[in-house]
Amino acid sequence: MKVTYNWLKDFVDIDIPARELADKLVSVGFEVEEIVDPRENIKNVVLGKILSIEKHPDADKLVVCQIDVGSEILQIVTGANNIKVGDKVPVAKDGSLLPGGKSIKKGKLRGVESCGMLCSGEELGLSEADYEGAGVYGILIMNKESAPLGTDINDVLGNDDVILDVGVTANRPDCNSVYGIAGEIAAVLKKPLRAPKTEIVFDGAKKIEDIVGVEVRDPDLC
């Protein structure tokens, strides 16, 4: 059962980190199979803006870009052909980490220094369902973003939650829901459990019997 830390907080006032919360669940008999923190998979990647694009002097299929990342201007060599001056793009700086464990280092491409890499949606582990444009072949264009240049791309993408993958045994079907897990957390933290807010609208009917009826055709088999 996968639940998110922030969603659980809708039902319980949780005041401990996600990993400590996982330990609490283990202490009351649940197995936390995995803790997924998206921020740990993407590090030192920021929002940048392309200031200029020039042809690489020794490679027909490469271009040399000057990228404003807020605190500095970085030179990055790329083979992408879907970018233009003024585009906002995710920039993996020297020493950055991408999903899958890929690390980006400063280096030279055909003799020209490149201080990082421009990222595609796929390289950030994103699909079109995660972010509009992430499914496009080429660099992820983020022109609609209003965040300041240099902003951590995790903040731009809203990667501010942690997923707990909780193993639920067959005798605890009540915990096959976010609210069910929240109930266990409320108990172990000794905090109140807030019920989901619901509103039942009968569309003018005064009683449930006015909307639906139940007929027991064979009481002996019930």
mmCIF file of C-alpha atoms in Angstrom:
data_model
loop_
_atom_site.group_PDB
_atom_site.id
_atom_site.type_symbol
_atom_site.label_atom_id
_atom_site.label_comp_id
_atom_site.label_asym_id
_atom_site.label_seq_id
_atom_site.Cartn_x
_atom_site.Cartn_y
_atom_site.Cartn_z
ATOM 1 C CA MET A 1 0.000 0.000 0.000
ATOM 2 C CA LYS A 2 1.668 3.205 -1.160
ATOM 3 C CA VAL A 3 0.851 6.329 0.818
ATOM 4 C CA THR A 4 2.362 9.795 0.733
ATOM 5 C CA TYR A 5 3.627 11.627 3.772
ATOM 6 C CA ASN A 6 1.721 14.820 2.925
ATOM 7 C CA TRP A 7 -1.557 12.964 2.311
ATOM 8 C CA LEU A 8 -1.316 11.229 5.683
ATOM 9 C CA LYS A 9 -0.963 14.665 7.292
ATOM 10 C CA ASP A 10 -4.501 15.450 6.089
ATOM 11 C CA PHE A 11 -5.740 13.026 8.759
ATOM 12 C CA VAL A 12 -3.066 13.152 11.490
ATOM 13 C CA ASP A 13 -0.836 15.952 12.766
ATOM 14 C CA ILE A 14 2.513 14.307 12.035
ATOM 15 C CA ASP A 15 5.472 16.124 13.553
ATOM 16 C CA ILE A 16 8.295 13.671 12.812
ATOM 17 C CA PRO A 17 10.273 13.080 9.587
ATOM 18 C CA ALA A 18 9.077 10.485 7.091
ATOM 19 C CA ARG A 19 11.869 8.019 7.887
ATOM 20 C CA GLU A 20 11.156 8.181 11.607
ATOM 21 C CA LEU A 21 7.477 7.671 10.816
ATOM 22 C CA ALA A 22 8.415 4.526 8.879
ATOM 23 C CA ASP A 23 10.257 3.226 11.942
ATOM 24 C CA LYS A 24 7.138 3.836 14.039
ATOM 25 C CA LEU A 25 5.055 1.782 11.623
ATOM 26 C CA VAL A 26 7.579 -1.044 11.762
ATOM 27 C CA SER A 27 7.407 -0.960 15.565
ATOM 28 C CA VAL A 28 3.677 -1.768 15.466
ATOM 29 C CA GLY A 29 3.981 -4.658 13.032
ATOM 30 C CA PHE A 30 3.986 -3.122 9.553
ATOM 31 C CA GLU A 31 6.750 -3.689 7.039
ATOM 32 C CA VAL A 32 7.786 -0.556 5.183
ATOM 33 C CA GLU A 33 9.165 -2.043 1.998
ATOM 34 C CA GLU A 34 10.439 1.185 0.472
ATOM 35 C CA ILE A 35 10.785 4.893 1.194
ATOM 36 C CA VAL A 36 10.810 6.974 -1.975
ATOM 37 C CA ASP A 37 11.995 10.576 -1.746
ATOM 38 C CA PRO A 38 12.046 12.124 -5.246
ATOM 39 C CA ARG A 39 14.470 14.822 -4.073
ATOM 40 C CA GLU A 40 17.123 12.192 -3.399
ATOM 41 C CA ASN A 41 17.049 11.158 -7.076
ATOM 42 C CA ILE A 42 17.567 14.661 -8.483
ATOM 43 C CA LYS A 43 20.296 16.832 -6.978
ATOM 44 C CA ASN A 44 21.973 20.051 -8.126
ATOM 45 C CA VAL A 45 19.605 20.501 -11.072
ATOM 46 C CA VAL A 46 18.223 24.032 -11.411
ATOM 47 C CA LEU A 47 16.017 26.156 -13.640
ATOM 48 C CA GLY A 48 18.042 28.052 -16.233
ATOM 49 C CA LYS A 49 17.464 30.348 -19.198
ATOM 50 C CA ILE A 50 19.242 30.163 -22.550
ATOM 51 C CA LEU A 51 20.984 33.462 -23.303
ATOM 52 C CA SER A 52 22.733 32.471 -26.542
ATOM 53 C CA ILE A 53 23.243 29.524 -28.879
ATOM 54 C CA GLU A 54 26.287 29.303 -31.137
ATOM 55 C CA LYS A 55 27.507 26.626 -33.531
ATOM 56 C CA HIS A 56 30.222 24.363 -32.150
ATOM 57 C CA PRO A 57 33.497 25.157 -33.966
ATOM 58 C CA ASP A 58 34.412 21.496 -34.523
ATOM 59 C CA ALA A 59 31.109 19.588 -34.583
ATOM 60 C CA ASP A 60 28.214 20.125 -36.976
ATOM 61 C CA LYS A 61 25.618 18.536 -34.699
ATOM 62 C CA LEU A 62 26.603 20.335 -31.483
ATOM 63 C CA VAL A 63 25.888 23.864 -30.255
ATOM 64 C CA VAL A 64 27.404 25.933 -27.450
ATOM 65 C CA CYS A 65 24.909 27.600 -25.108
ATOM 66 C CA GLN A 66 25.294 30.282 -22.462
ATOM 67 C CA ILE A 67 22.822 29.566 -19.666
ATOM 68 C CA ASP A 68 21.744 31.936 -16.898
ATOM 69 C CA VAL A 69 21.190 29.906 -13.709
ATOM 70 C CA GLY A 70 20.636 32.886 -11.444
ATOM 71 C CA SER A 71 23.943 33.042 -9.589
ATOM 72 C CA GLU A 72 26.177 32.523 -12.633
ATOM 73 C CA ILE A 73 26.341 32.019 -16.387
ATOM 74 C CA LEU A 74 27.227 28.474 -17.446
ATOM 75 C CA GLN A 75 28.539 27.327 -20.803
ATOM 76 C CA ILE A 76 26.950 24.056 -21.875
ATOM 77 C CA VAL A 77 27.453 22.067 -25.074
ATOM 78 C CA THR A 78 24.454 20.113 -26.344
ATOM 79 C CA GLY A 79 23.234 18.265 -29.392
ATOM 80 C CA ALA A 80 19.580 19.144 -28.792
ATOM 81 C CA ASN A 81 17.780 20.808 -31.685
ATOM 82 C CA ASN A 82 14.498 21.800 -29.994
ATOM 83 C CA ILE A 83 15.860 24.765 -28.024
ATOM 84 C CA LYS A 84 16.016 28.488 -28.766
ATOM 85 C CA VAL A 85 17.272 31.635 -27.091
ATOM 86 C CA GLY A 86 14.999 32.613 -24.203
ATOM 87 C CA ASP A 87 13.869 29.081 -23.357
ATOM 88 C CA LYS A 88 13.778 28.042 -19.710
ATOM 89 C CA VAL A 89 15.255 24.601 -19.234
ATOM 90 C CA PRO A 90 16.399 22.226 -16.463
ATOM 91 C CA VAL A 91 20.163 22.479 -16.050
ATOM 92 C CA ALA A 92 22.225 19.719 -14.429
ATOM 93 C CA LYS A 93 25.247 21.488 -12.997
ATOM 94 C CA ASP A 94 28.671 20.017 -12.315
ATOM 95 C CA GLY A 95 28.314 17.309 -9.655
ATOM 96 C CA SER A 96 24.575 16.852 -10.177
ATOM 97 C CA LEU A 97 22.703 13.561 -9.768
ATOM 98 C CA LEU A 98 19.896 12.296 -12.016
ATOM 99 C CA PRO A 99 17.441 9.393 -11.570
ATOM 100 C CA GLY A 100 19.108 6.048 -12.097
ATOM 101 C CA GLY A 101 22.287 7.210 -10.387
ATOM 102 C CA LYS A 102 23.691 9.144 -13.362
ATOM 103 C CA SER A 103 26.155 11.837 -12.289
ATOM 104 C CA ILE A 104 26.957 14.880 -14.436
ATOM 105 C CA LYS A 105 30.469 16.331 -14.394
ATOM 106 C CA LYS A 106 32.159 19.287 -16.042
ATOM 107 C CA GLY A 107 34.123 18.273 -19.108
ATOM 108 C CA LYS A 108 34.919 19.003 -22.731
ATOM 109 C CA LEU A 109 32.942 18.009 -25.808
ATOM 110 C CA ARG A 110 35.062 18.097 -28.964
ATOM 111 C CA GLY A 111 37.458 20.510 -27.298
ATOM 112 C CA VAL A 112 34.866 22.960 -25.899
ATOM 113 C CA GLU A 113 34.230 23.151 -22.153
ATOM 114 C CA SER A 114 30.756 22.131 -20.997
ATOM 115 C CA CYS A 115 29.838 22.906 -17.385
ATOM 116 C CA GLY A 116 26.839 20.608 -17.130
ATOM 117 C CA MET A 117 23.945 19.303 -19.194
ATOM 118 C CA LEU A 118 20.508 20.399 -20.340
ATOM 119 C CA CYS A 119 17.948 17.752 -19.321
ATOM 120 C CA SER A 120 15.070 16.066 -21.085
ATOM 121 C CA GLY A 121 11.936 14.971 -19.276
ATOM 122 C CA GLU A 122 13.046 11.348 -19.575
ATOM 123 C CA GLU A 123 16.407 12.125 -17.966
ATOM 124 C CA LEU A 124 14.531 13.596 -14.990
ATOM 125 C CA GLY A 125 12.366 10.485 -14.735
ATOM 126 C CA LEU A 126 9.256 12.359 -15.885
ATOM 127 C CA SER A 127 6.445 11.407 -18.226
ATOM 128 C CA GLU A 128 3.881 13.594 -19.959
ATOM 129 C CA ALA A 129 1.496 12.785 -17.091
ATOM 130 C CA ASP A 130 4.002 14.227 -14.604
ATOM 131 C CA TYR A 131 4.794 17.447 -16.453
ATOM 132 C CA GLU A 132 3.490 18.913 -19.703
ATOM 133 C CA GLY A 133 6.154 18.576 -22.371
ATOM 134 C CA ALA A 134 8.152 15.893 -20.561
ATOM 135 C CA GLY A 135 7.287 13.350 -23.239
ATOM 136 C CA VAL A 136 8.798 15.440 -26.027
ATOM 137 C CA TYR A 137 11.969 14.089 -27.634
ATOM 138 C CA GLY A 138 14.629 16.626 -26.700
ATOM 139 C CA ILE A 139 15.198 19.099 -23.893
ATOM 140 C CA LEU A 140 12.301 19.792 -21.505
ATOM 141 C CA ILE A 141 11.092 23.342 -22.175
ATOM 142 C CA MET A 142 9.709 25.033 -19.044
ATOM 143 C CA ASN A 143 8.775 28.489 -20.352
ATOM 144 C CA LYS A 144 5.556 28.654 -18.306
ATOM 145 C CA GLU A 145 7.468 28.555 -15.025
ATOM 146 C CA SER A 146 7.622 31.786 -13.014
ATOM 147 C CA ALA A 147 10.164 30.571 -10.454
ATOM 148 C CA PRO A 148 13.422 32.545 -10.238
ATOM 149 C CA LEU A 149 16.342 31.282 -12.290
ATOM 150 C CA GLY A 150 18.524 28.980 -10.208
ATOM 151 C CA THR A 151 15.558 27.465 -8.343
ATOM 152 C CA ASP A 152 16.054 23.798 -7.464
ATOM 153 C CA ILE A 153 14.182 21.815 -10.105
ATOM 154 C CA ASN A 154 12.598 19.712 -7.345
ATOM 155 C CA ASP A 155 10.831 22.839 -6.119
ATOM 156 C CA VAL A 156 9.751 23.708 -9.653
ATOM 157 C CA LEU A 157 8.322 20.212 -10.141
ATOM 158 C CA GLY A 158 6.684 20.111 -6.713
ATOM 159 C CA ASN A 159 8.825 17.208 -5.483
ATOM 160 C CA ASP A 160 8.068 17.951 -1.839
ATOM 161 C CA ASP A 161 6.569 14.647 -0.732
ATOM 162 C CA VAL A 162 7.813 11.229 0.375
ATOM 163 C CA ILE A 163 6.140 7.920 -0.550
ATOM 164 C CA LEU A 164 5.972 5.075 1.958
ATOM 165 C CA ASP A 165 5.352 1.608 0.514
ATOM 166 C CA VAL A 166 3.731 -0.222 3.432
ATOM 167 C CA GLY A 167 3.344 -3.989 3.385
ATOM 168 C CA VAL A 168 -0.206 -4.864 4.500
ATOM 169 C CA THR A 169 -0.900 -8.421 5.644
ATOM 170 C CA ALA A 170 -4.048 -10.322 4.673
ATOM 171 C CA ASN A 171 -5.582 -9.898 8.134
ATOM 172 C CA ARG A 172 -5.465 -6.082 7.913
ATOM 173 C CA PRO A 173 -7.626 -5.142 4.935
ATOM 174 C CA ASP A 174 -8.641 -2.026 6.863
ATOM 175 C CA CYS A 175 -5.153 -0.670 6.125
ATOM 176 C CA ASN A 176 -5.523 -0.927 2.355
ATOM 177 C CA SER A 177 -6.307 2.778 2.288
ATOM 178 C CA VAL A 178 -4.615 6.043 3.189
ATOM 179 C CA TYR A 179 -7.152 6.594 5.971
ATOM 180 C CA GLY A 180 -6.527 3.100 7.341
ATOM 181 C CA ILE A 181 -2.767 3.698 7.558
ATOM 182 C CA ALA A 182 -3.463 7.116 9.072
ATOM 183 C CA GLY A 183 -5.453 5.387 11.811
ATOM 184 C CA GLU A 184 -2.428 3.272 12.746
ATOM 185 C CA ILE A 185 -0.210 6.355 12.736
ATOM 186 C CA ALA A 186 -2.655 8.232 14.964
ATOM 187 C CA ALA A 187 -2.518 5.332 17.419
ATOM 188 C CA VAL A 188 1.265 5.004 17.493
ATOM 189 C CA LEU A 189 1.770 8.778 17.790
ATOM 190 C CA LYS A 190 -1.080 9.081 20.302
ATOM 191 C CA LYS A 191 -2.718 11.831 18.263
ATOM 192 C CA PRO A 192 -6.311 12.407 17.136
ATOM 193 C CA LEU A 193 -7.454 10.967 13.832
ATOM 194 C CA ARG A 194 -9.374 13.366 11.598
ATOM 195 C CA ALA A 195 -12.110 11.756 9.532
ATOM 196 C CA PRO A 196 -12.335 12.673 5.840
ATOM 197 C CA LYS A 197 -14.717 15.502 5.129
ATOM 198 C CA THR A 198 -17.771 14.155 3.347
ATOM 199 C CA GLU A 199 -21.030 15.710 2.248
ATOM 200 C CA ILE A 200 -24.053 13.686 1.201
ATOM 201 C CA VAL A 201 -26.502 15.461 -1.083
ATOM 202 C CA PHE A 202 -29.903 13.821 -1.614
ATOM 203 C CA ASP A 203 -31.014 16.129 -4.433
ATOM 204 C CA GLY A 204 -34.192 17.130 -2.650
ATOM 205 C CA ALA A 205 -34.945 13.757 -1.058
ATOM 206 C CA LYS A 206 -35.320 13.800 2.718
ATOM 207 C CA LYS A 207 -34.385 10.171 3.391
ATOM 208 C CA ILE A 208 -32.116 7.596 1.814
ATOM 209 C CA GLU A 209 -35.180 5.374 1.296
ATOM 210 C CA ASP A 210 -36.420 7.940 -1.214
ATOM 211 C CA ILE A 211 -33.413 7.233 -3.414
ATOM 212 C CA VAL A 212 -32.638 3.525 -3.106
ATOM 213 C CA GLY A 213 -34.387 0.462 -1.794
ATOM 214 C CA VAL A 214 -33.283 -3.016 -0.720
ATOM 215 C CA GLU A 215 -35.317 -6.145 -1.308
ATOM 216 C CA VAL A 216 -34.359 -9.338 0.530
ATOM 217 C CA ARG A 217 -35.554 -12.117 -1.765
ATOM 218 C CA ASP A 218 -34.349 -15.040 0.372
ATOM 219 C CA PRO A 219 -33.882 -14.228 4.070
ATOM 220 C CA ASP A 220 -32.708 -17.779 4.801
ATOM 221 C CA LEU A 221 -29.644 -17.316 2.648
ATOM 222 C CA CYS A 222 -28.687 -13.959 4.182
#
